[in-house]
CSV table of C-alpha atoms in Angstrom, one decimal:
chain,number,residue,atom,x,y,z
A,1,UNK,CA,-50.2,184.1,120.9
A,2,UNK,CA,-48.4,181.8,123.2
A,3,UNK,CA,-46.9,184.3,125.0
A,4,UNK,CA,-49.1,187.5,125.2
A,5,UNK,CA,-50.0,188.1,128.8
A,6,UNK,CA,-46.0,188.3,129.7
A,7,UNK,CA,-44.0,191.4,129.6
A,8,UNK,CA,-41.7,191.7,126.1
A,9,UNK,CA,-38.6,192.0,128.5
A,10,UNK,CA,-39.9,187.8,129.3
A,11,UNK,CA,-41.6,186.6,126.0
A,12,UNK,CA,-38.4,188.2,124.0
A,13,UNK,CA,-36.9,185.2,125.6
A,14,UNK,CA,-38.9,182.4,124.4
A,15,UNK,CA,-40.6,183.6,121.2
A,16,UNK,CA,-39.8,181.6,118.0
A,17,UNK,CA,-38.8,178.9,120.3
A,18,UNK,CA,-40.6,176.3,117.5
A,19,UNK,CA,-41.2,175.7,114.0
A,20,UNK,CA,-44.4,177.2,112.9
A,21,UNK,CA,-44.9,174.2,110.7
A,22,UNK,CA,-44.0,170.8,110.9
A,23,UNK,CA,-40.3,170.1,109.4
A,24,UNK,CA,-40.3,166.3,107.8
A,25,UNK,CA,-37.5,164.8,106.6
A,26,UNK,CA,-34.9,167.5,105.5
A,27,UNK,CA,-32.4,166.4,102.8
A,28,UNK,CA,-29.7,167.9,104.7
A,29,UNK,CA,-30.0,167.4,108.2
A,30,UNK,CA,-29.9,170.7,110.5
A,31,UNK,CA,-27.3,171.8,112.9
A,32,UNK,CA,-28.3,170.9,116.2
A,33,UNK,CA,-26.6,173.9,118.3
A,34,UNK,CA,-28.5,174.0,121.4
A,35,UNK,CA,-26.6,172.6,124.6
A,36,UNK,CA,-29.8,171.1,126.3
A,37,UNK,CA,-33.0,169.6,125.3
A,38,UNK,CA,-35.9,170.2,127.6
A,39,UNK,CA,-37.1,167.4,129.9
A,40,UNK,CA,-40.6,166.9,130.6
A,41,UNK,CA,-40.3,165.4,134.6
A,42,UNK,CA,-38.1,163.1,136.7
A,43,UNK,CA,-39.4,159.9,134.2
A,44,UNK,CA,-38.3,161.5,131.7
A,45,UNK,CA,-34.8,162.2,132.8
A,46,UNK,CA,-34.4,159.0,133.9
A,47,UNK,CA,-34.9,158.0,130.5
A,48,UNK,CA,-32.7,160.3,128.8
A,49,UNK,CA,-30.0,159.9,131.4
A,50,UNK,CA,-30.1,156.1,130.0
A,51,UNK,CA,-29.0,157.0,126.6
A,52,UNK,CA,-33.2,157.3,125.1
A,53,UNK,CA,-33.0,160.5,123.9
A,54,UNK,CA,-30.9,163.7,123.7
A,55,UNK,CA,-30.8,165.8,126.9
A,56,UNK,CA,-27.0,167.9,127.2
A,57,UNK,CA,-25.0,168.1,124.1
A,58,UNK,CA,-21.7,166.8,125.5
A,59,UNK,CA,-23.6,163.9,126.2
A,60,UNK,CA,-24.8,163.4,122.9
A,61,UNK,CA,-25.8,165.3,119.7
A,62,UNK,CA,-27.4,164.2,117.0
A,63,UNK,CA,-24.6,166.1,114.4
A,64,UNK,CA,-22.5,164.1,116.4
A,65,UNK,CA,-23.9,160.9,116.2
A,66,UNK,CA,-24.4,161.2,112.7
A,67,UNK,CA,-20.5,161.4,111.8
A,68,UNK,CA,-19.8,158.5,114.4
A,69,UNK,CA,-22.2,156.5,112.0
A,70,UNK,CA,-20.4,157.2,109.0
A,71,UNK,CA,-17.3,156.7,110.7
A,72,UNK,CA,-18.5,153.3,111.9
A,73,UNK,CA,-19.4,151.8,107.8
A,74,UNK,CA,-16.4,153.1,106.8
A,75,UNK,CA,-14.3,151.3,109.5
A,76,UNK,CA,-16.6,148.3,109.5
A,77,UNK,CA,-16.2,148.4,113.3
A,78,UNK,CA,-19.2,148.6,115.5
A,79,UNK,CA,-19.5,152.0,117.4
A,80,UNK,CA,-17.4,155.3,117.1
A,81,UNK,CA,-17.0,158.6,119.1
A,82,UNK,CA,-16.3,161.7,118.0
A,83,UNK,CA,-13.9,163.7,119.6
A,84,UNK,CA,-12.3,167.7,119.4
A,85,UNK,CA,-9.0,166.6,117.9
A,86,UNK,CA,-7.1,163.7,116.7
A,87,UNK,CA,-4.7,164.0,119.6
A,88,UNK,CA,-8.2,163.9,122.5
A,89,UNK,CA,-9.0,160.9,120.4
A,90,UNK,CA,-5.5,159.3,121.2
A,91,UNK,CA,-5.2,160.6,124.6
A,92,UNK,CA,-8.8,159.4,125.6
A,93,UNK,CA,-8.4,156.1,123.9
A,94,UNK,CA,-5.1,155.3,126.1
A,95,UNK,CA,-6.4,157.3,129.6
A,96,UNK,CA,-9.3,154.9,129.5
A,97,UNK,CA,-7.7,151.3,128.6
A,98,UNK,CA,-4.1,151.4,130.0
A,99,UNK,CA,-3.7,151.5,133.6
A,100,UNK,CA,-0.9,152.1,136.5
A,101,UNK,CA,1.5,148.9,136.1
A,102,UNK,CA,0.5,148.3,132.5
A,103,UNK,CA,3.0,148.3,130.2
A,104,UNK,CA,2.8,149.6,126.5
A,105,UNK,CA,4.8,149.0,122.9
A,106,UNK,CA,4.8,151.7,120.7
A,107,UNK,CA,6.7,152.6,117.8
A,108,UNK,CA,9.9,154.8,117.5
A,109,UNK,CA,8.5,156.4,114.8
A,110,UNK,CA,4.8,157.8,115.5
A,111,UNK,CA,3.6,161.1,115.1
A,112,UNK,CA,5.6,163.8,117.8
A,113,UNK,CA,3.0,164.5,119.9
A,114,UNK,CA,2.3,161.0,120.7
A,115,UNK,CA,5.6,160.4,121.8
A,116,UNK,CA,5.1,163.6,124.0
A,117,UNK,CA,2.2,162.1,125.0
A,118,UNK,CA,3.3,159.1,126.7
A,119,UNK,CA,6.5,160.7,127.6
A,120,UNK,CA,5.1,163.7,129.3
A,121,UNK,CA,1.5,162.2,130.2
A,122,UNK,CA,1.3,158.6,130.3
A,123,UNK,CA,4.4,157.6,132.2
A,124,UNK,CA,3.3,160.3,135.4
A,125,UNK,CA,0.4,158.0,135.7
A,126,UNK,CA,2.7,154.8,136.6
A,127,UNK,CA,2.4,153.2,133.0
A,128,UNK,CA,5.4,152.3,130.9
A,129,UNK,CA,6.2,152.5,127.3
A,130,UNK,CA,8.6,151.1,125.0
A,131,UNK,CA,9.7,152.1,122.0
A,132,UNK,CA,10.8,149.6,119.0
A,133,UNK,CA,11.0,149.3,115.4
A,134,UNK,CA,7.3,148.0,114.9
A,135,UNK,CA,8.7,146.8,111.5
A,136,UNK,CA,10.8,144.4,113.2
A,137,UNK,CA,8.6,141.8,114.1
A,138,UNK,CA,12.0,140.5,116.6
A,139,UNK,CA,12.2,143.6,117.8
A,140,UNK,CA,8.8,143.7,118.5
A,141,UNK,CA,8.2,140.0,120.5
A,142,UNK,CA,11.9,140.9,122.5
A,143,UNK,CA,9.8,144.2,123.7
A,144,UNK,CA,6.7,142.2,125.1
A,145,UNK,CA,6.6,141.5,129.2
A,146,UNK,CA,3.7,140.0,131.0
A,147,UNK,CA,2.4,143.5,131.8
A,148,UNK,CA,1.9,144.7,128.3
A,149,UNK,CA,-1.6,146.0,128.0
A,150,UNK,CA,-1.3,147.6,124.3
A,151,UNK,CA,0.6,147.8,121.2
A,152,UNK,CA,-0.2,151.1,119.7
A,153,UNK,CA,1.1,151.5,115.8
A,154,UNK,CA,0.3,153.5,112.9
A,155,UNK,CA,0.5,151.6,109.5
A,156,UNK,CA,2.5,154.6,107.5
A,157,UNK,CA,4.8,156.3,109.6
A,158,UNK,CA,5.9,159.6,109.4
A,159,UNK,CA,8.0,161.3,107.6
A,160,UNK,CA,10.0,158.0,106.0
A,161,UNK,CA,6.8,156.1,104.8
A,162,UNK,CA,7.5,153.0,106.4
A,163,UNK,CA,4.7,150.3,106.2
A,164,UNK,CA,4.0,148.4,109.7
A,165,UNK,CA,3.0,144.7,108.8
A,166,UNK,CA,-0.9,144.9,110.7
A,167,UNK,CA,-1.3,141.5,111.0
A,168,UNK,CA,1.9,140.4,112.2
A,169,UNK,CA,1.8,142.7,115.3
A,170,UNK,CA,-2.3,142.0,115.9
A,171,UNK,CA,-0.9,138.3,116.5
A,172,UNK,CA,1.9,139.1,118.6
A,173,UNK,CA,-0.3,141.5,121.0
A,174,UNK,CA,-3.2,139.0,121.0
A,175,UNK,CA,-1.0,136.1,122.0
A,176,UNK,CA,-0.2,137.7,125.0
A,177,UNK,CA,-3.6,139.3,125.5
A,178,UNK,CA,-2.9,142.7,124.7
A,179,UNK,CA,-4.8,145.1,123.0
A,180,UNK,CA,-3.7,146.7,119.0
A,181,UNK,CA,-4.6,150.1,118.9
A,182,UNK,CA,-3.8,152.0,115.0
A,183,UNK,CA,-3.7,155.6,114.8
A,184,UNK,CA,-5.1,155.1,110.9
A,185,UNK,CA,-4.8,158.7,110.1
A,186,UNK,CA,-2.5,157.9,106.7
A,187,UNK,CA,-4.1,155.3,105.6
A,188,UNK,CA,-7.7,155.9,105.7
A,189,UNK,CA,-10.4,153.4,105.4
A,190,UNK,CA,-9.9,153.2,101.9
A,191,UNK,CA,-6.7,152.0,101.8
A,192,UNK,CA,-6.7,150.1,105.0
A,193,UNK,CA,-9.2,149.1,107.7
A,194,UNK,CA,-7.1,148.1,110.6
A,195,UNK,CA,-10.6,146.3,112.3
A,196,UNK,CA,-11.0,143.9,109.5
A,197,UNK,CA,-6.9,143.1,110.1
A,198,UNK,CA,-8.0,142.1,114.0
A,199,UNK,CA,-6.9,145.5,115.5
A,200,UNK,CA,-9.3,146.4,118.8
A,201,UNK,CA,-9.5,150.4,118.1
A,202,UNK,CA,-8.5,152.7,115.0
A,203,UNK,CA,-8.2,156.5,115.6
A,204,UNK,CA,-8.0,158.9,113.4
A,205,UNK,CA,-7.1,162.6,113.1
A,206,UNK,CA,-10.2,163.6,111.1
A,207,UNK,CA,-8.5,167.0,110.8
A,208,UNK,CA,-6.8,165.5,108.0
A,209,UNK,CA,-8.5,163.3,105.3
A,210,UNK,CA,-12.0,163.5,106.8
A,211,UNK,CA,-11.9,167.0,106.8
A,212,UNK,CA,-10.0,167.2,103.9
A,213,UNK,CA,-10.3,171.2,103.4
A,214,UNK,CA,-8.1,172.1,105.9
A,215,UNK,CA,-10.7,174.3,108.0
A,216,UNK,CA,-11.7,171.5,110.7
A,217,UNK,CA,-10.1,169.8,113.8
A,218,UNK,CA,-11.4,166.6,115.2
A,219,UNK,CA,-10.3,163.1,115.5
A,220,UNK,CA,-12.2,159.7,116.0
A,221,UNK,CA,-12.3,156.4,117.8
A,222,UNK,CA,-13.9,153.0,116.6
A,223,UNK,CA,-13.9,149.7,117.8
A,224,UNK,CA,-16.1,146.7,119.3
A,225,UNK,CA,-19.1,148.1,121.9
A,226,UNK,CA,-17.8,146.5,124.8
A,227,UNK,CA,-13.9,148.6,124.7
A,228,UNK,CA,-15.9,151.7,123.3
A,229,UNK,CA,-18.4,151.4,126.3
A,230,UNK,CA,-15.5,151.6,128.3
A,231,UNK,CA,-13.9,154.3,126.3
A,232,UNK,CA,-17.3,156.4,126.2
A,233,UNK,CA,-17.2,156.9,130.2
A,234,UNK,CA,-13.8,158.5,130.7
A,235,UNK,CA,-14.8,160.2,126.8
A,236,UNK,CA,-17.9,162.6,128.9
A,237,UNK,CA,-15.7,162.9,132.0
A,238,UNK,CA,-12.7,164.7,129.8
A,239,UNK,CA,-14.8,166.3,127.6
A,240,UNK,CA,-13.2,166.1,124.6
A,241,UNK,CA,-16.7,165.8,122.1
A,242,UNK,CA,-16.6,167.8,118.7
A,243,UNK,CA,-19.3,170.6,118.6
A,244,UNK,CA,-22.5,170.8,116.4
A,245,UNK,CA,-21.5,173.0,113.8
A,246,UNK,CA,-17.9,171.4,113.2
A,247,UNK,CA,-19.7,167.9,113.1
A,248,UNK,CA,-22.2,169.0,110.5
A,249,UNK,CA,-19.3,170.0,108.7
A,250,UNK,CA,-17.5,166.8,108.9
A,251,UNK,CA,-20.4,164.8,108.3
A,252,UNK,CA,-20.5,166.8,104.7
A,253,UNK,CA,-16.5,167.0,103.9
A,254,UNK,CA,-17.1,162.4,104.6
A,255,UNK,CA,-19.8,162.7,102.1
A,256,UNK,CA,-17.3,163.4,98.9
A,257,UNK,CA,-14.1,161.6,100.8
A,258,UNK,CA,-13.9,158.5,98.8
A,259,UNK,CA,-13.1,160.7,95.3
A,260,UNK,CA,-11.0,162.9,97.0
A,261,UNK,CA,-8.6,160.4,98.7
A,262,UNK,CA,-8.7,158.1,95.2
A,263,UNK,CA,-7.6,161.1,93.7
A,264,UNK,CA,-5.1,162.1,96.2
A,265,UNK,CA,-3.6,158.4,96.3
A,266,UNK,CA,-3.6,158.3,92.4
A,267,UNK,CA,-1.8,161.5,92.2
A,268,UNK,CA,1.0,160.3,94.9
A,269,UNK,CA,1.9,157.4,93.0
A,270,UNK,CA,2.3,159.3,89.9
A,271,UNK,CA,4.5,161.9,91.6
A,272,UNK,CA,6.4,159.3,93.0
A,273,UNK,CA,7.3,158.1,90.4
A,274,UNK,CA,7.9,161.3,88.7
A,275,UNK,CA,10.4,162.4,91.4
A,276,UNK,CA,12.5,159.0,91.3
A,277,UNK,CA,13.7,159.8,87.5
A,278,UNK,CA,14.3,163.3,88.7
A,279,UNK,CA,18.1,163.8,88.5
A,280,UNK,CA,17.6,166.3,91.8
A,281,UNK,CA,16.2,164.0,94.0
A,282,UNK,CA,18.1,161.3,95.8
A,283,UNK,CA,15.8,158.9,96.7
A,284,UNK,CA,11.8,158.8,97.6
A,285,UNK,CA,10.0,156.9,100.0
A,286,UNK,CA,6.6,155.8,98.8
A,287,UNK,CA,5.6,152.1,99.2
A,288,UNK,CA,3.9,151.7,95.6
A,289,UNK,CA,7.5,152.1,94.1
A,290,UNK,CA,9.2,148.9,93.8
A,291,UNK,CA,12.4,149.7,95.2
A,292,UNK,CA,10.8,150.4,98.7
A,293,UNK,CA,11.8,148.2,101.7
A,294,UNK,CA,8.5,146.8,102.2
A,295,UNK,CA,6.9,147.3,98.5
A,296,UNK,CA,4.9,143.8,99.0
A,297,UNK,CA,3.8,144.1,102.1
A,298,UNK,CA,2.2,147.6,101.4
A,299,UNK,CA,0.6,145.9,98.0
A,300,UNK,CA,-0.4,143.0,99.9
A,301,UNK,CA,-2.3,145.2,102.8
A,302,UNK,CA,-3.4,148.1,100.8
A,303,UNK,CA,-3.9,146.9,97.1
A,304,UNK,CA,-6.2,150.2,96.6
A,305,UNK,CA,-3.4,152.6,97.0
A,306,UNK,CA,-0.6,153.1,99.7
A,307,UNK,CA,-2.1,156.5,100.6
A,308,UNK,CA,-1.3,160.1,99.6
A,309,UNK,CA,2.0,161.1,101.4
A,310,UNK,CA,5.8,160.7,100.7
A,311,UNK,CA,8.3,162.0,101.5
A,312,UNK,CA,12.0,162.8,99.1
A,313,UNK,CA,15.3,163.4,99.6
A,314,UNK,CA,17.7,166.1,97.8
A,315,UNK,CA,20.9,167.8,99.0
A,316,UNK,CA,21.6,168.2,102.0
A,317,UNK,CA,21.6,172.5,102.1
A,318,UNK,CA,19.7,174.5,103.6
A,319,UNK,CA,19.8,177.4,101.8
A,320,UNK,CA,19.1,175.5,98.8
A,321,UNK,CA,16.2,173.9,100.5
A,322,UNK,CA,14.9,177.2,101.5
A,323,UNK,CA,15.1,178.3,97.6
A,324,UNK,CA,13.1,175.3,96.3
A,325,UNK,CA,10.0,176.0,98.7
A,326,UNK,CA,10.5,179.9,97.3
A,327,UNK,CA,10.2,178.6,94.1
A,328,UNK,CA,7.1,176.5,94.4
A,329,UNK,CA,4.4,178.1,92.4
A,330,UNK,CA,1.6,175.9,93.5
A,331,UNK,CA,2.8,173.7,96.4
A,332,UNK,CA,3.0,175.8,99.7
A,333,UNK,CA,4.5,174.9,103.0
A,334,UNK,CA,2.4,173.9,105.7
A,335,UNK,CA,2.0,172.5,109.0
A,336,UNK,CA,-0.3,169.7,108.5
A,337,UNK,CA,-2.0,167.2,105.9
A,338,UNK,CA,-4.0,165.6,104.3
A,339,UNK,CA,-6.5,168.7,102.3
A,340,UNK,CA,-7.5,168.7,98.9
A,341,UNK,CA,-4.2,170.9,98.0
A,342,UNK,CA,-0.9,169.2,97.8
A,343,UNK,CA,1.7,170.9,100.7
A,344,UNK,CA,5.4,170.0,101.8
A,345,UNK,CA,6.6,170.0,105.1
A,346,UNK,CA,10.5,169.7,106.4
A,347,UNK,CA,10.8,167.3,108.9
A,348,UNK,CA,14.1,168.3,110.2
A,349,UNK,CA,12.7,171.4,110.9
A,350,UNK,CA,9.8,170.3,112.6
A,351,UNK,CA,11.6,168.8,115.2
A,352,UNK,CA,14.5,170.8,115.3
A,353,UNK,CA,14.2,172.3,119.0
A,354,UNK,CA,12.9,168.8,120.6
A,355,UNK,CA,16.1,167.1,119.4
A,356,UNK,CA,19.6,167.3,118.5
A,357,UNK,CA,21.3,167.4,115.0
A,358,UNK,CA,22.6,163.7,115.6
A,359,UNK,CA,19.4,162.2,116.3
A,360,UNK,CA,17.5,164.0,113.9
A,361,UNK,CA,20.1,162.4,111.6
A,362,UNK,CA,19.8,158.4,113.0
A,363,UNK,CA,15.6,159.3,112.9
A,364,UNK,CA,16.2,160.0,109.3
A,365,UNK,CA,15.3,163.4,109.4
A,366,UNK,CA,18.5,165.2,107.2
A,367,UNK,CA,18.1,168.8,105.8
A,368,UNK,CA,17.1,167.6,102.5
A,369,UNK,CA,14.4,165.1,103.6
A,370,UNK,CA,11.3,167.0,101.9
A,371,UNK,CA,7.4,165.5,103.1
A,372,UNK,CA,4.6,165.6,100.8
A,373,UNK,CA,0.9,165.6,101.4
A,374,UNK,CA,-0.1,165.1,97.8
A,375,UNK,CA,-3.6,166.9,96.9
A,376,UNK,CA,-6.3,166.6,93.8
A,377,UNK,CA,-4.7,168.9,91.2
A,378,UNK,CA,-3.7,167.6,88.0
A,379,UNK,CA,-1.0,166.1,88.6
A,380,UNK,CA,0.9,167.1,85.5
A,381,UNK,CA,0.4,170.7,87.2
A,382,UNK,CA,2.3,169.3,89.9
A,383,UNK,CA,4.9,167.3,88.7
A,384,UNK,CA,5.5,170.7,86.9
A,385,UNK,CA,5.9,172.7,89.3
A,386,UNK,CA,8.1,170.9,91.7
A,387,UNK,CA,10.7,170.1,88.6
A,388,UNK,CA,11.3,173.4,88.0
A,389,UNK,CA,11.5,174.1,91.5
A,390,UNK,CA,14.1,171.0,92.4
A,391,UNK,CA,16.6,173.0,89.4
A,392,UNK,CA,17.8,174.7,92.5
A,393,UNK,CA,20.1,171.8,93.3
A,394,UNK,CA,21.3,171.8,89.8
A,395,UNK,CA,25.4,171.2,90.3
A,396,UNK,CA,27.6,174.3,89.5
A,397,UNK,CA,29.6,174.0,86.7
């Protein structure tokens, strides 16, 4: 034995150190938990130190690396990085491209914490932001200086399901040299691939429909090698690379994605469409519906189905409102998307202590405006369940 002329209080620590027999080619490929590899000598280092093999975990892991791949054939784009969280993905892809003096167009209606983001983060660090309609392509050219550096857009926003025209801003932005970077996290690659549309960078909050189970947090970046080179420097400084065990994780939630999002995109239309001829509901905003604002545009860019949230709107009460979530048998309330189980969320109430009752009325965010994240049931199951729950806004006789 390897070990035998050292004391147990010594060999304890380096005991079963190896395989006792070789491992080849494992179906599933193992969790690669340890934080260091060992290094042989100073030749060795150098080489690992130039990206030839794994030596430190934040570095590089081979979990990691793995989910980056699949990330990069979904996207079509050429490299990715995995990060902790959909939000370190964001905030590492602007920290690294954007500078002091450089100017960036964003959208009036991205996800909150972006807007926190640039408002809170970005701007300290002498870079400006603007925000338009990023549907308005007017709006959009009136907002670009000489200084702009990046648009940054989603293609759905959030919560009133508006549909960003891709190309449109990708020529305006490129025009003027800037740089289109998509927070994808609605679409997914199988509705939309924002790289294939001429966007530089798509992110995505993998928490969501990568994840899809509603147990992991991470978030990704892809793009061409020469931005993600750049990107990948400032990426080791902040530290913001997803652990072992949550990428081996990811890596198998990606491996059934495809038949859980065409499920969960299926099922939105249907309820969509279910909810319009509901006598409760006011209005609902999903772009595969005809009556939407930008219903060609969102077949033209996403022919394989507009995604798998919408959002409705009923009375404006809310007592009433409270009822109907209490009366949900199946659907629950909760703070994110994008998992295998349909869930509401209420806008208004989301944002309730970051703005006042006025502007949460001109954002479109009234008491009865009701979010979806629509999941793989049967969808009968769920159309169901939320008619019988919308009778709470039945009219008194």
């Amino acid at each position: 034995m390897m070990y035998e002329t050292v004391t147990k209080k010594t060999g304890i620590l380096y005991v079963g150190s190896e395989p006792k027999m070789p491992v080849e080619r494992p179906e599933t490929p193992p969790i690669y938990v340890s934080t260091a590899n060992i290094i042989c000598d100073m030749d060795d280092y150098d080489n690992a130190s130039q990206g030839n093999k794994y030596y430190y975990c934040r570095t590089a892991n081979p979990n990691r690396d793995n989910v980056a791949d699949a990330v990069s054939f979904l996207e079509q784009g050429e490299q990715s990085l995995v990060c902790s969280s959909g939000m370190a993905a964001i905030s590492t892809t602007l920290l690294s491209l954007a500078k002091a003096g450089d100017h960036i167009i964003t959208s009036n209606a991205i996800y909150g914490e972006t807007i926190e983001l640039f408002d809170r983060i970005i701007t300290k660090f002498g870079m400006e932001v603007t925000y338009v309609d990023l549907t308005n392509r007017e709006e959009v050219q009136r907002a670009v200086r000489d200084n702009t550096k990046i648009i940054y857009t989603e293609i759905i926003t959030n919560p009133l399901i508006r549909v960003v025209d891709i190309d449109s801003i990708v020529d305006i932005a490129h025009r003027v040299g800037a740089l289109v970077v998509v927070d994808s996290t609605f679409t997914t690659p199988f509705a939309l691939r924002p790289l294939e549309h001429g966007a530089d960078i798509v992110i995505h909050s993998m928490t969501k429909y990568f994840g899809g189970h509603s147990d992991l947090t991470a978030g990704c970046i892809t793009g061409r090698n020469e931005l993600m080179k750049k990107i990948y420097a400032d990426y080791l400084l902040f530290g913001t690379c997803l652990d072992p065990n949550s990428s081996w994780l990811m890596l198998r939630s990606i491996r059934t994605m495809e038949m859980r999002v065409s499920r969960q995109f299926a099922n939105a239309k249907a309820l969509a469409e279910a909810l319009q001829k509901d006598d409760h509901v006011q209005y609902v905003n999903y772009p595969s519906l005809t009556n939407h604002p930008q219903h060609e545009l969102a077949m033209h860019l996403m022919p394989n189905g507009c995604g798998a949230m919408l959002s409705f709107r009923v009375e404006d009460n809310r007592e009433k409102v409270n009822e109907f979530m209490h009366r949900l048998k199946l659907v629950k309330y909760l703070g994110t998307l994008g998992g295998y189980k349909t869930t509401i969320a209420h806008p208004a109430t989301a944002f309730r202590f970051e703005f006042t009752p006025e502007q949460l009325i001109e954002m479109g965010m009234e008491e009865g405006l009701i979010r979806i994240s629509v999941g793989i049931e049967d969808v009968q199951d769920l159309i169901a369940d939320f008619r019988q729950a919308l009778t709470v806004f039945a009219k008194a006789k």
